[in-house]
Amino acid sequence: MGLDLNDPDLEFADLVYAYQSWVMAVINDEKLGGEEKLLNDDIAEDALNAMRFLPGEVTSAIETSLARVYDVDADELADLLFPED
């Protein structure tokens, strides 16, 4: 995808999509045992860039809702997303 943060057409929804894609890729790869790994450097980089502009409430809502959808403990998901914290 490659977020261009200088693109005047970049929308809030693009940032949400980038972060959501990263969370879903981590869940797939770490918890669901997907045969095909989804997480790659582009997804991770876009998510990190998106986090710079998304309020904490938005990232938290994304994490919470996806944890519920995929039946993953929210604390465990936080550990998967941010292992060094």
mmCIF file as gemmi writes it, N, C-alpha and C atoms, coordinates in Angstrom:
data_model
loop_
_atom_site.group_PDB
_atom_site.id
_atom_site.type_symbol
_atom_site.label_atom_id
_atom_site.label_alt_id
_atom_site.label_comp_id
_atom_site.label_asym_id
_atom_site.label_entity_id
_atom_site.label_seq_id
_atom_site.pdbx_PDB_ins_code
_atom_site.Cartn_x
_atom_site.Cartn_y
_atom_site.Cartn_z
_atom_site.occupancy
_atom_site.B_iso_or_equiv
_atom_site.pdbx_formal_charge
_atom_site.auth_seq_id
_atom_site.auth_asym_id
_atom_site.pdbx_PDB_model_num
ATOM 1 N N . MET Axp A 1 ? 0.845 -1.173 0 1 0 ? 1 A 1
ATOM 2 C CA . MET Axp A 1 ? 0 0 0 1 0 ? 1 A 1
ATOM 3 C C . MET Axp A 1 ? 0.886 1.23 0 1 0 ? 1 A 1
ATOM 4 N N . GLY Axp A 2 ? 1.754 1.386 0.959 1 0 ? 2 A 1
ATOM 5 C CA . GLY Axp A 2 ? 2.679 2.501 0.998 1 0 ? 2 A 1
ATOM 6 C C . GLY Axp A 2 ? 2.005 3.846 1.208 1 0 ? 2 A 1
ATOM 7 N N . LEU Axp A 3 ? 1.74 4.176 2.448 1 0 ? 3 A 1
ATOM 8 C CA . LEU Axp A 3 ? 1.122 5.461 2.758 1 0 ? 3 A 1
ATOM 9 C C . LEU Axp A 3 ? 2.053 6.605 2.398 1 0 ? 3 A 1
ATOM 10 N N . ASP Axp A 4 ? 1.538 7.539 1.643 1 0 ? 4 A 1
ATOM 11 C CA . ASP Axp A 4 ? 2.282 8.761 1.352 1 0 ? 4 A 1
ATOM 12 C C . ASP Axp A 4 ? 1.681 9.845 2.239 1 0 ? 4 A 1
ATOM 13 N N . LEU Axp A 5 ? 2.375 10.16 3.315 1 0 ? 5 A 1
ATOM 14 C CA . LEU Axp A 5 ? 1.837 11.116 4.279 1 0 ? 5 A 1
ATOM 15 C C . LEU Axp A 5 ? 1.797 12.534 3.742 1 0 ? 5 A 1
ATOM 16 N N . ASN Axp A 6 ? 2.418 12.77 2.599 1 0 ? 6 A 1
ATOM 17 C CA . ASN Axp A 6 ? 2.366 14.09 1.966 1 0 ? 6 A 1
ATOM 18 C C . ASN Axp A 6 ? 1.261 14.193 0.923 1 0 ? 6 A 1
ATOM 19 N N . ASP Axp A 7 ? 0.546 13.117 0.7 1 0 ? 7 A 1
ATOM 20 C CA . ASP Axp A 7 ? -0.525 13.095 -0.29 1 0 ? 7 A 1
ATOM 21 C C . ASP Axp A 7 ? -1.708 13.909 0.227 1 0 ? 7 A 1
ATOM 22 N N . PRO Axp A 8 ? -2.105 14.948 -0.495 1 0 ? 8 A 1
ATOM 23 C CA . PRO Axp A 8 ? -3.231 15.764 -0.025 1 0 ? 8 A 1
ATOM 24 C C . PRO Axp A 8 ? -4.565 15.011 -0.032 1 0 ? 8 A 1
ATOM 25 N N . ASP Axp A 9 ? -4.627 13.895 -0.744 1 0 ? 9 A 1
ATOM 26 C CA . ASP Axp A 9 ? -5.859 13.105 -0.795 1 0 ? 9 A 1
ATOM 27 C C . ASP Axp A 9 ? -5.92 12.024 0.281 1 0 ? 9 A 1
ATOM 28 N N . LEU Axp A 10 ? -4.867 11.932 1.098 1 0 ? 10 A 1
ATOM 29 C CA . LEU Axp A 10 ? -4.853 10.962 2.182 1 0 ? 10 A 1
ATOM 30 C C . LEU Axp A 10 ? -5.967 11.302 3.168 1 0 ? 10 A 1
ATOM 31 N N . GLU Axp A 11 ? -6.751 10.311 3.505 1 0 ? 11 A 1
ATOM 32 C CA . GLU Axp A 11 ? -7.886 10.528 4.398 1 0 ? 11 A 1
ATOM 33 C C . GLU Axp A 11 ? -7.697 9.771 5.703 1 0 ? 11 A 1
ATOM 34 N N . PHE Axp A 12 ? -8.473 10.167 6.682 1 0 ? 12 A 1
ATOM 35 C CA . PHE Axp A 12 ? -8.457 9.513 7.991 1 0 ? 12 A 1
ATOM 36 C C . PHE Axp A 12 ? -8.715 8.021 7.833 1 0 ? 12 A 1
ATOM 37 N N . ALA Axp A 13 ? -9.629 7.668 6.941 1 0 ? 13 A 1
ATOM 38 C CA . ALA Axp A 13 ? -9.962 6.263 6.714 1 0 ? 13 A 1
ATOM 39 C C . ALA Axp A 13 ? -8.746 5.47 6.234 1 0 ? 13 A 1
ATOM 40 N N . ASP Axp A 14 ? -7.852 6.092 5.484 1 0 ? 14 A 1
ATOM 41 C CA . ASP Axp A 14 ? -6.635 5.423 5.024 1 0 ? 14 A 1
ATOM 42 C C . ASP Axp A 14 ? -5.731 5.067 6.203 1 0 ? 14 A 1
ATOM 43 N N . LEU Axp A 15 ? -5.66 5.974 7.17 1 0 ? 15 A 1
ATOM 44 C CA . LEU Axp A 15 ? -4.86 5.719 8.365 1 0 ? 15 A 1
ATOM 45 C C . LEU Axp A 15 ? -5.464 4.585 9.189 1 0 ? 15 A 1
ATOM 46 N N . VAL Axp A 16 ? -6.775 4.61 9.321 1 0 ? 16 A 1
ATOM 47 C CA . VAL Axp A 16 ? -7.47 3.551 10.063 1 0 ? 16 A 1
ATOM 48 C C . VAL Axp A 16 ? -7.255 2.21 9.363 1 0 ? 16 A 1
ATOM 49 N N . TYR Axp A 17 ? -7.376 2.194 8.045 1 0 ? 17 A 1
ATOM 50 C CA . TYR Axp A 17 ? -7.187 0.964 7.277 1 0 ? 17 A 1
ATOM 51 C C . TYR Axp A 17 ? -5.773 0.408 7.469 1 0 ? 17 A 1
ATOM 52 N N . ALA Axp A 18 ? -4.779 1.269 7.445 1 0 ? 18 A 1
ATOM 53 C CA . ALA Axp A 18 ? -3.393 0.833 7.606 1 0 ? 18 A 1
ATOM 54 C C . ALA Axp A 18 ? -3.186 0.193 8.981 1 0 ? 18 A 1
ATOM 55 N N . TYR Axp A 19 ? -3.711 0.819 10.012 1 0 ? 19 A 1
ATOM 56 C CA . TYR Axp A 19 ? -3.554 0.283 11.361 1 0 ? 19 A 1
ATOM 57 C C . TYR Axp A 19 ? -4.339 -1.02 11.519 1 0 ? 19 A 1
ATOM 58 N N . GLN Axp A 20 ? -5.542 -1.032 11.002 1 0 ? 20 A 1
ATOM 59 C CA . GLN Axp A 20 ? -6.391 -2.213 11.085 1 0 ? 20 A 1
ATOM 60 C C . GLN Axp A 20 ? -5.742 -3.389 10.344 1 0 ? 20 A 1
ATOM 61 N N . SER Axp A 21 ? -5.152 -3.133 9.205 1 0 ? 21 A 1
ATOM 62 C CA . SER Axp A 21 ? -4.488 -4.196 8.437 1 0 ? 21 A 1
ATOM 63 C C . SER Axp A 21 ? -3.354 -4.828 9.233 1 0 ? 21 A 1
ATOM 64 N N . TRP Axp A 22 ? -2.605 -4.002 9.935 1 0 ? 22 A 1
ATOM 65 C CA . TRP Axp A 22 ? -1.493 -4.496 10.746 1 0 ? 22 A 1
ATOM 66 C C . TRP Axp A 22 ? -2.007 -5.376 11.88 1 0 ? 22 A 1
ATOM 67 N N . VAL Axp A 23 ? -3.017 -4.908 12.589 1 0 ? 23 A 1
ATOM 68 C CA . VAL Axp A 23 ? -3.566 -5.685 13.708 1 0 ? 23 A 1
ATOM 69 C C . VAL Axp A 23 ? -4.1 -7.026 13.202 1 0 ? 23 A 1
ATOM 70 N N . MET Axp A 24 ? -4.808 -7.007 12.093 1 0 ? 24 A 1
ATOM 71 C CA . MET Axp A 24 ? -5.353 -8.252 11.545 1 0 ? 24 A 1
ATOM 72 C C . MET Axp A 24 ? -4.235 -9.194 11.09 1 0 ? 24 A 1
ATOM 73 N N . ALA Axp A 25 ? -3.169 -8.658 10.514 1 0 ? 25 A 1
ATOM 74 C CA . ALA Axp A 25 ? -2.052 -9.493 10.081 1 0 ? 25 A 1
ATOM 75 C C . ALA Axp A 25 ? -1.369 -10.142 11.278 1 0 ? 25 A 1
ATOM 76 N N . VAL Axp A 26 ? -1.188 -9.391 12.358 1 0 ? 26 A 1
ATOM 77 C CA . VAL Axp A 26 ? -0.575 -9.951 13.564 1 0 ? 26 A 1
ATOM 78 C C . VAL Axp A 26 ? -1.462 -11.049 14.139 1 0 ? 26 A 1
ATOM 79 N N . ILE Axp A 27 ? -2.754 -10.809 14.217 1 0 ? 27 A 1
ATOM 80 C CA . ILE Axp A 27 ? -3.672 -11.832 14.731 1 0 ? 27 A 1
ATOM 81 C C . ILE Axp A 27 ? -3.609 -13.078 13.865 1 0 ? 27 A 1
ATOM 82 N N . ASN Axp A 28 ? -3.65 -12.899 12.554 1 0 ? 28 A 1
ATOM 83 C CA . ASN Axp A 28 ? -3.594 -14.046 11.643 1 0 ? 28 A 1
ATOM 84 C C . ASN Axp A 28 ? -2.307 -14.847 11.834 1 0 ? 28 A 1
ATOM 85 N N . ASP Axp A 29 ? -1.202 -14.148 11.852 1 0 ? 29 A 1
ATOM 86 C CA . ASP Axp A 29 ? 0.089 -14.826 11.902 1 0 ? 29 A 1
ATOM 87 C C . ASP Axp A 29 ? 0.393 -15.45 13.255 1 0 ? 29 A 1
ATOM 88 N N . GLU Axp A 30 ? 0.012 -14.782 14.334 1 0 ? 30 A 1
ATOM 89 C CA . GLU Axp A 30 ? 0.398 -15.232 15.665 1 0 ? 30 A 1
ATOM 90 C C . GLU Axp A 30 ? -0.655 -16.083 16.376 1 0 ? 30 A 1
ATOM 91 N N . LYS Axp A 31 ? -1.917 -15.84 16.119 1 0 ? 31 A 1
ATOM 92 C CA . LYS Axp A 31 ? -2.965 -16.525 16.876 1 0 ? 31 A 1
ATOM 93 C C . LYS Axp A 31 ? -3.755 -17.526 16.046 1 0 ? 31 A 1
ATOM 94 N N . LEU Axp A 32 ? -4.004 -17.209 14.802 1 0 ? 32 A 1
ATOM 95 C CA . LEU Axp A 32 ? -4.86 -18.081 13.999 1 0 ? 32 A 1
ATOM 96 C C . LEU Axp A 32 ? -4.07 -19.134 13.238 1 0 ? 32 A 1
ATOM 97 N N . GLY Axp A 33 ? -2.751 -18.977 13.231 1 0 ? 33 A 1
ATOM 98 C CA . GLY Axp A 33 ? -1.917 -19.955 12.549 1 0 ? 33 A 1
ATOM 99 C C . GLY Axp A 33 ? -2.193 -20.021 11.064 1 0 ? 33 A 1
ATOM 100 N N . GLY Axp A 34 ? -2.415 -18.865 10.475 1 0 ? 34 A 1
ATOM 101 C CA . GLY Axp A 34 ? -2.67 -18.835 9.04 1 0 ? 34 A 1
ATOM 102 C C . GLY Axp A 34 ? -1.526 -19.443 8.265 1 0 ? 34 A 1
ATOM 103 N N . GLU Axp A 35 ? -1.862 -20.22 7.246 1 0 ? 35 A 1
ATOM 104 C CA . GLU Axp A 35 ? -0.828 -20.872 6.439 1 0 ? 35 A 1
ATOM 105 C C . GLU Axp A 35 ? 0.064 -19.845 5.748 1 0 ? 35 A 1
ATOM 106 N N . GLU Axp A 36 ? -0.55 -18.806 5.275 1 0 ? 36 A 1
ATOM 107 C CA . GLU Axp A 36 ? 0.199 -17.753 4.594 1 0 ? 36 A 1
ATOM 108 C C . GLU Axp A 36 ? 0.406 -16.587 5.554 1 0 ? 36 A 1
ATOM 109 N N . LYS Axp A 37 ? 1.642 -16.182 5.726 1 0 ? 37 A 1
ATOM 110 C CA . LYS Axp A 37 ? 1.942 -15.043 6.596 1 0 ? 37 A 1
ATOM 111 C C . LYS Axp A 37 ? 1.488 -13.762 5.917 1 0 ? 37 A 1
ATOM 112 N N . LEU Axp A 38 ? 0.747 -12.941 6.639 1 0 ? 38 A 1
ATOM 113 C CA . LEU Axp A 38 ? 0.23 -11.688 6.088 1 0 ? 38 A 1
ATOM 114 C C . LEU Axp A 38 ? 1.105 -10.494 6.426 1 0 ? 38 A 1
ATOM 115 N N . LEU Axp A 39 ? 1.759 -10.556 7.576 1 0 ? 39 A 1
ATOM 116 C CA . LEU Axp A 39 ? 2.539 -9.408 8.029 1 0 ? 39 A 1
ATOM 117 C C . LEU Axp A 39 ? 3.816 -9.276 7.203 1 0 ? 39 A 1
ATOM 118 N N . ASN Axp A 40 ? 4.02 -8.073 6.687 1 0 ? 40 A 1
ATOM 119 C CA . ASN Axp A 40 ? 5.258 -7.783 5.967 1 0 ? 40 A 1
ATOM 120 C C . ASN Axp A 40 ? 5.729 -6.395 6.371 1 0 ? 40 A 1
ATOM 121 N N . ASP Axp A 41 ? 6.895 -6.028 5.894 1 0 ? 41 A 1
ATOM 122 C CA . ASP Axp A 41 ? 7.485 -4.745 6.29 1 0 ? 41 A 1
ATOM 123 C C . ASP Axp A 41 ? 6.629 -3.558 5.869 1 0 ? 41 A 1
ATOM 124 N N . ASP Axp A 42 ? 5.991 -3.633 4.712 1 0 ? 42 A 1
ATOM 125 C CA . ASP Axp A 42 ? 5.158 -2.516 4.245 1 0 ? 42 A 1
ATOM 126 C C . ASP Axp A 42 ? 3.965 -2.289 5.162 1 0 ? 42 A 1
ATOM 127 N N . ILE Axp A 43 ? 3.315 -3.368 5.55 1 0 ? 43 A 1
ATOM 128 C CA . ILE Axp A 43 ? 2.159 -3.25 6.452 1 0 ? 43 A 1
ATOM 129 C C . ILE Axp A 43 ? 2.593 -2.675 7.792 1 0 ? 43 A 1
ATOM 130 N N . ALA Axp A 44 ? 3.691 -3.179 8.322 1 0 ? 44 A 1
ATOM 131 C CA . ALA Axp A 44 ? 4.181 -2.696 9.62 1 0 ? 44 A 1
ATOM 132 C C . ALA Axp A 44 ? 4.584 -1.225 9.537 1 0 ? 44 A 1
ATOM 133 N N . GLU Axp A 45 ? 5.26 -0.837 8.476 1 0 ? 45 A 1
ATOM 134 C CA . GLU Axp A 45 ? 5.684 0.558 8.328 1 0 ? 45 A 1
ATOM 135 C C . GLU Axp A 45 ? 4.485 1.496 8.191 1 0 ? 45 A 1
ATOM 136 N N . ASP Axp A 46 ? 3.501 1.087 7.393 1 0 ? 46 A 1
ATOM 137 C CA . ASP Axp A 46 ? 2.297 1.909 7.246 1 0 ? 46 A 1
ATOM 138 C C . ASP Axp A 46 ? 1.57 2.071 8.573 1 0 ? 46 A 1
ATOM 139 N N . ALA Axp A 47 ? 1.519 1 9.354 1 0 ? 47 A 1
ATOM 140 C CA . ALA Axp A 47 ? 0.844 1.065 10.656 1 0 ? 47 A 1
ATOM 141 C C . ALA Axp A 47 ? 1.57 2.013 11.596 1 0 ? 47 A 1
ATOM 142 N N . LEU Axp A 48 ? 2.891 1.94 11.604 1 0 ? 48 A 1
ATOM 143 C CA . LEU Axp A 48 ? 3.661 2.84 12.472 1 0 ? 48 A 1
ATOM 144 C C . LEU Axp A 48 ? 3.461 4.295 12.06 1 0 ? 48 A 1
ATOM 145 N N . ASN Axp A 49 ? 3.418 4.557 10.772 1 0 ? 49 A 1
ATOM 146 C CA . ASN Axp A 49 ? 3.15 5.92 10.303 1 0 ? 49 A 1
ATOM 147 C C . ASN Axp A 49 ? 1.74 6.36 10.668 1 0 ? 49 A 1
ATOM 148 N N . ALA Axp A 50 ? 0.781 5.46 10.524 1 0 ? 50 A 1
ATOM 149 C CA . ALA Axp A 50 ? -0.603 5.789 10.858 1 0 ? 50 A 1
ATOM 150 C C . ALA Axp A 50 ? -0.755 6.098 12.338 1 0 ? 50 A 1
ATOM 151 N N . MET Axp A 51 ? -0.041 5.35 13.192 1 0 ? 51 A 1
ATOM 152 C CA . MET Axp A 51 ? -0.141 5.568 14.64 1 0 ? 51 A 1
ATOM 153 C C . MET Axp A 51 ? 0.284 6.973 15.037 1 0 ? 51 A 1
ATOM 154 N N . ARG Axp A 52 ? 1.147 7.576 14.263 1 0 ? 52 A 1
ATOM 155 C CA . ARG Axp A 52 ? 1.603 8.934 14.576 1 0 ? 52 A 1
ATOM 156 C C . ARG Axp A 52 ? 0.457 9.941 14.492 1 0 ? 52 A 1
ATOM 157 N N . PHE Axp A 53 ? -0.563 9.629 13.698 1 0 ? 53 A 1
ATOM 158 C CA . PHE Axp A 53 ? -1.651 10.566 13.456 1 0 ? 53 A 1
ATOM 159 C C . PHE Axp A 53 ? -2.997 10.129 14.014 1 0 ? 53 A 1
ATOM 160 N N . LEU Axp A 54 ? -3.091 8.886 14.435 1 0 ? 54 A 1
ATOM 161 C CA . LEU Axp A 54 ? -4.36 8.403 14.983 1 0 ? 54 A 1
ATOM 162 C C . LEU Axp A 54 ? -4.4 8.613 16.49 1 0 ? 54 A 1
ATOM 163 N N . PRO Axp A 55 ? -5.521 9.116 16.993 1 0 ? 55 A 1
ATOM 164 C CA . PRO Axp A 55 ? -5.663 9.244 18.444 1 0 ? 55 A 1
ATOM 165 C C . PRO Axp A 55 ? -5.637 7.866 19.108 1 0 ? 55 A 1
ATOM 166 N N . GLY Axp A 56 ? -5.173 7.826 20.328 1 0 ? 56 A 1
ATOM 167 C CA . GLY Axp A 56 ? -5.114 6.583 21.081 1 0 ? 56 A 1
ATOM 168 C C . GLY Axp A 56 ? -6.464 5.893 21.206 1 0 ? 56 A 1
ATOM 169 N N . GLU Axp A 57 ? -7.519 6.678 21.277 1 0 ? 57 A 1
ATOM 170 C CA . GLU Axp A 57 ? -8.857 6.104 21.385 1 0 ? 57 A 1
ATOM 171 C C . GLU Axp A 57 ? -9.219 5.309 20.137 1 0 ? 57 A 1
ATOM 172 N N . VAL Axp A 58 ? -8.746 5.769 18.99 1 0 ? 58 A 1
ATOM 173 C CA . VAL Axp A 58 ? -9.043 5.085 17.731 1 0 ? 58 A 1
ATOM 174 C C . VAL Axp A 58 ? -8.267 3.774 17.646 1 0 ? 58 A 1
ATOM 175 N N . THR Axp A 59 ? -6.97 3.82 17.945 1 0 ? 59 A 1
ATOM 176 C CA . THR Axp A 59 ? -6.185 2.585 17.886 1 0 ? 59 A 1
ATOM 177 C C . THR Axp A 59 ? -6.689 1.57 18.917 1 0 ? 59 A 1
ATOM 178 N N . SER Axp A 60 ? -7.069 2.042 20.074 1 0 ? 60 A 1
ATOM 179 C CA . SER Axp A 60 ? -7.611 1.161 21.1 1 0 ? 60 A 1
ATOM 180 C C . SER Axp A 60 ? -8.923 0.528 20.645 1 0 ? 60 A 1
ATOM 181 N N . ALA Axp A 61 ? -9.771 1.311 20.007 1 0 ? 61 A 1
ATOM 182 C CA . ALA Axp A 61 ? -11.05 0.781 19.512 1 0 ? 61 A 1
ATOM 183 C C . ALA Axp A 61 ? -10.828 -0.275 18.433 1 0 ? 61 A 1
ATOM 184 N N . ILE Axp A 62 ? -9.863 -0.038 17.564 1 0 ? 62 A 1
ATOM 185 C CA . ILE Axp A 62 ? -9.544 -1.012 16.522 1 0 ? 62 A 1
ATOM 186 C C . ILE Axp A 62 ? -9.059 -2.314 17.162 1 0 ? 62 A 1
ATOM 187 N N . GLU Axp A 63 ? -8.139 -2.198 18.094 1 0 ? 63 A 1
ATOM 188 C CA . GLU Axp A 63 ? -7.598 -3.38 18.758 1 0 ? 63 A 1
ATOM 189 C C . GLU Axp A 63 ? -8.684 -4.146 19.506 1 0 ? 63 A 1
ATOM 190 N N . THR Axp A 64 ? -9.51 -3.436 20.247 1 0 ? 64 A 1
ATOM 191 C CA . THR Axp A 64 ? -10.568 -4.074 21.035 1 0 ? 64 A 1
ATOM 192 C C . THR Axp A 64 ? -11.58 -4.776 20.146 1 0 ? 64 A 1
ATOM 193 N N . SER Axp A 65 ? -12.013 -4.101 19.09 1 0 ? 65 A 1
ATOM 194 C CA . SER Axp A 65 ? -13.027 -4.704 18.227 1 0 ? 65 A 1
ATOM 195 C C . SER Axp A 65 ? -12.478 -5.916 17.483 1 0 ? 65 A 1
ATOM 196 N N . LEU Axp A 66 ? -11.246 -5.844 17.006 1 0 ? 66 A 1
ATOM 197 C CA . LEU Axp A 66 ? -10.677 -6.996 16.305 1 0 ? 66 A 1
ATOM 198 C C . LEU Axp A 66 ? -10.381 -8.145 17.266 1 0 ? 66 A 1
ATOM 199 N N . ALA Axp A 67 ? -9.998 -7.838 18.489 1 0 ? 67 A 1
ATOM 200 C CA . ALA Axp A 67 ? -9.791 -8.894 19.483 1 0 ? 67 A 1
ATOM 201 C C . ALA Axp A 67 ? -11.105 -9.637 19.735 1 0 ? 67 A 1
ATOM 202 N N . ARG Axp A 68 ? -12.187 -8.912 19.8 1 0 ? 68 A 1
ATOM 203 C CA . ARG Axp A 68 ? -13.491 -9.556 20.017 1 0 ? 68 A 1
ATOM 204 C C . ARG Axp A 68 ? -13.894 -10.395 18.816 1 0 ? 68 A 1
ATOM 205 N N . VAL Axp A 69 ? -13.722 -9.848 17.628 1 0 ? 69 A 1
ATOM 206 C CA . VAL Axp A 69 ? -14.116 -10.562 16.41 1 0 ? 69 A 1
ATOM 207 C C . VAL Axp A 69 ? -13.352 -11.875 16.276 1 0 ? 69 A 1
ATOM 208 N N . TYR Axp A 70 ? -12.059 -11.836 16.559 1 0 ? 70 A 1
ATOM 209 C CA . TYR Axp A 70 ? -11.223 -13.024 16.388 1 0 ? 70 A 1
ATOM 210 C C . TYR Axp A 70 ? -11.03 -13.807 17.678 1 0 ? 70 A 1
ATOM 211 N N . ASP Axp A 71 ? -11.79 -13.461 18.711 1 0 ? 71 A 1
ATOM 212 C CA . ASP Axp A 71 ? -11.771 -14.167 19.993 1 0 ? 71 A 1
ATOM 213 C C . ASP Axp A 71 ? -10.353 -14.288 20.555 1 0 ? 71 A 1
ATOM 214 N N . VAL Axp A 72 ? -9.69 -13.145 20.629 1 0 ? 72 A 1
ATOM 215 C CA . VAL Axp A 72 ? -8.345 -13.054 21.181 1 0 ? 72 A 1
ATOM 216 C C . VAL Axp A 72 ? -8.43 -12.179 22.428 1 0 ? 72 A 1
ATOM 217 N N . ASP Axp A 73 ? -7.785 -12.612 23.494 1 0 ? 73 A 1
ATOM 218 C CA . ASP Axp A 73 ? -7.743 -11.825 24.714 1 0 ? 73 A 1
ATOM 219 C C . ASP Axp A 73 ? -7.075 -10.478 24.436 1 0 ? 73 A 1
ATOM 220 N N . ALA Axp A 74 ? -7.679 -9.401 24.881 1 0 ? 74 A 1
ATOM 221 C CA . ALA Axp A 74 ? -7.162 -8.054 24.599 1 0 ? 74 A 1
ATOM 222 C C . ALA Axp A 74 ? -5.759 -7.846 25.151 1 0 ? 74 A 1
ATOM 223 N N . ASP Axp A 75 ? -5.478 -8.367 26.333 1 0 ? 75 A 1
ATOM 224 C CA . ASP Axp A 75 ? -4.139 -8.234 26.91 1 0 ? 75 A 1
ATOM 225 C C . ASP Axp A 75 ? -3.114 -9.026 26.105 1 0 ? 75 A 1
ATOM 226 N N . GLU Axp A 76 ? -3.502 -10.194 25.669 1 0 ? 76 A 1
ATOM 227 C CA . GLU Axp A 76 ? -2.602 -11.007 24.846 1 0 ? 76 A 1
ATOM 228 C C . GLU Axp A 76 ? -2.323 -10.318 23.509 1 0 ? 76 A 1
ATOM 229 N N . LEU Axp A 77 ? -3.351 -9.713 22.93 1 0 ? 77 A 1
ATOM 230 C CA . LEU Axp A 77 ? -3.166 -8.986 21.678 1 0 ? 77 A 1
ATOM 231 C C . LEU Axp A 77 ? -2.204 -7.823 21.872 1 0 ? 77 A 1
ATOM 232 N N . ALA Axp A 78 ? -2.348 -7.119 22.963 1 0 ? 78 A 1
ATOM 233 C CA . ALA Axp A 78 ? -1.437 -6.002 23.248 1 0 ? 78 A 1
ATOM 234 C C . ALA Axp A 78 ? 0.006 -6.495 23.334 1 0 ? 78 A 1
ATOM 235 N N . ASP Axp A 79 ? 0.201 -7.651 23.948 1 0 ? 79 A 1
ATOM 236 C CA . ASP Axp A 79 ? 1.55 -8.222 24.034 1 0 ? 79 A 1
ATOM 237 C C . ASP Axp A 79 ? 2.088 -8.619 22.665 1 0 ? 79 A 1
ATOM 238 N N . LEU Axp A 80 ? 1.204 -9.092 21.801 1 0 ? 80 A 1
ATOM 239 C CA . LEU Axp A 80 ? 1.642 -9.464 20.45 1 0 ? 80 A 1
ATOM 240 C C . LEU Axp A 80 ? 1.994 -8.231 19.622 1 0 ? 80 A 1
ATOM 241 N N . LEU Axp A 81 ? 1.203 -7.175 19.791 1 0 ? 81 A 1
ATOM 242 C CA . LEU Axp A 81 ? 1.429 -5.961 19.006 1 0 ? 81 A 1
ATOM 243 C C . LEU Axp A 81 ? 2.647 -5.181 19.483 1 0 ? 81 A 1
ATOM 244 N N . PHE Axp A 82 ? 2.815 -5.136 20.796 1 0 ? 82 A 1
ATOM 245 C CA . PHE Axp A 82 ? 3.887 -4.344 21.391 1 0 ? 82 A 1
ATOM 246 C C . PHE Axp A 82 ? 4.668 -5.216 22.383 1 0 ? 82 A 1
ATOM 247 N N . PRO Axp A 83 ? 5.458 -6.163 21.876 1 0 ? 83 A 1
ATOM 248 C CA . PRO Axp A 83 ? 6.119 -7.124 22.763 1 0 ? 83 A 1
ATOM 249 C C . PRO Axp A 83 ? 7.142 -6.524 23.717 1 0 ? 83 A 1
ATOM 250 N N . GLU Axp A 84 ? 7.743 -5.416 23.39 1 0 ? 84 A 1
ATOM 251 C CA . GLU Axp A 84 ? 8.77 -4.849 24.265 1 0 ? 84 A 1
ATOM 252 C C . GLU Axp A 84 ? 8.201 -4.001 25.38 1 0 ? 84 A 1
ATOM 253 N N . ASP Axp A 85 ? 6.903 -3.711 25.36 1 0 ? 85 A 1
ATOM 254 C CA . ASP Axp A 85 ? 6.305 -2.881 26.407 1 0 ? 85 A 1
ATOM 255 C C . ASP Axp A 85 ? 6.135 -3.65 27.695 1 0 ? 85 A 1
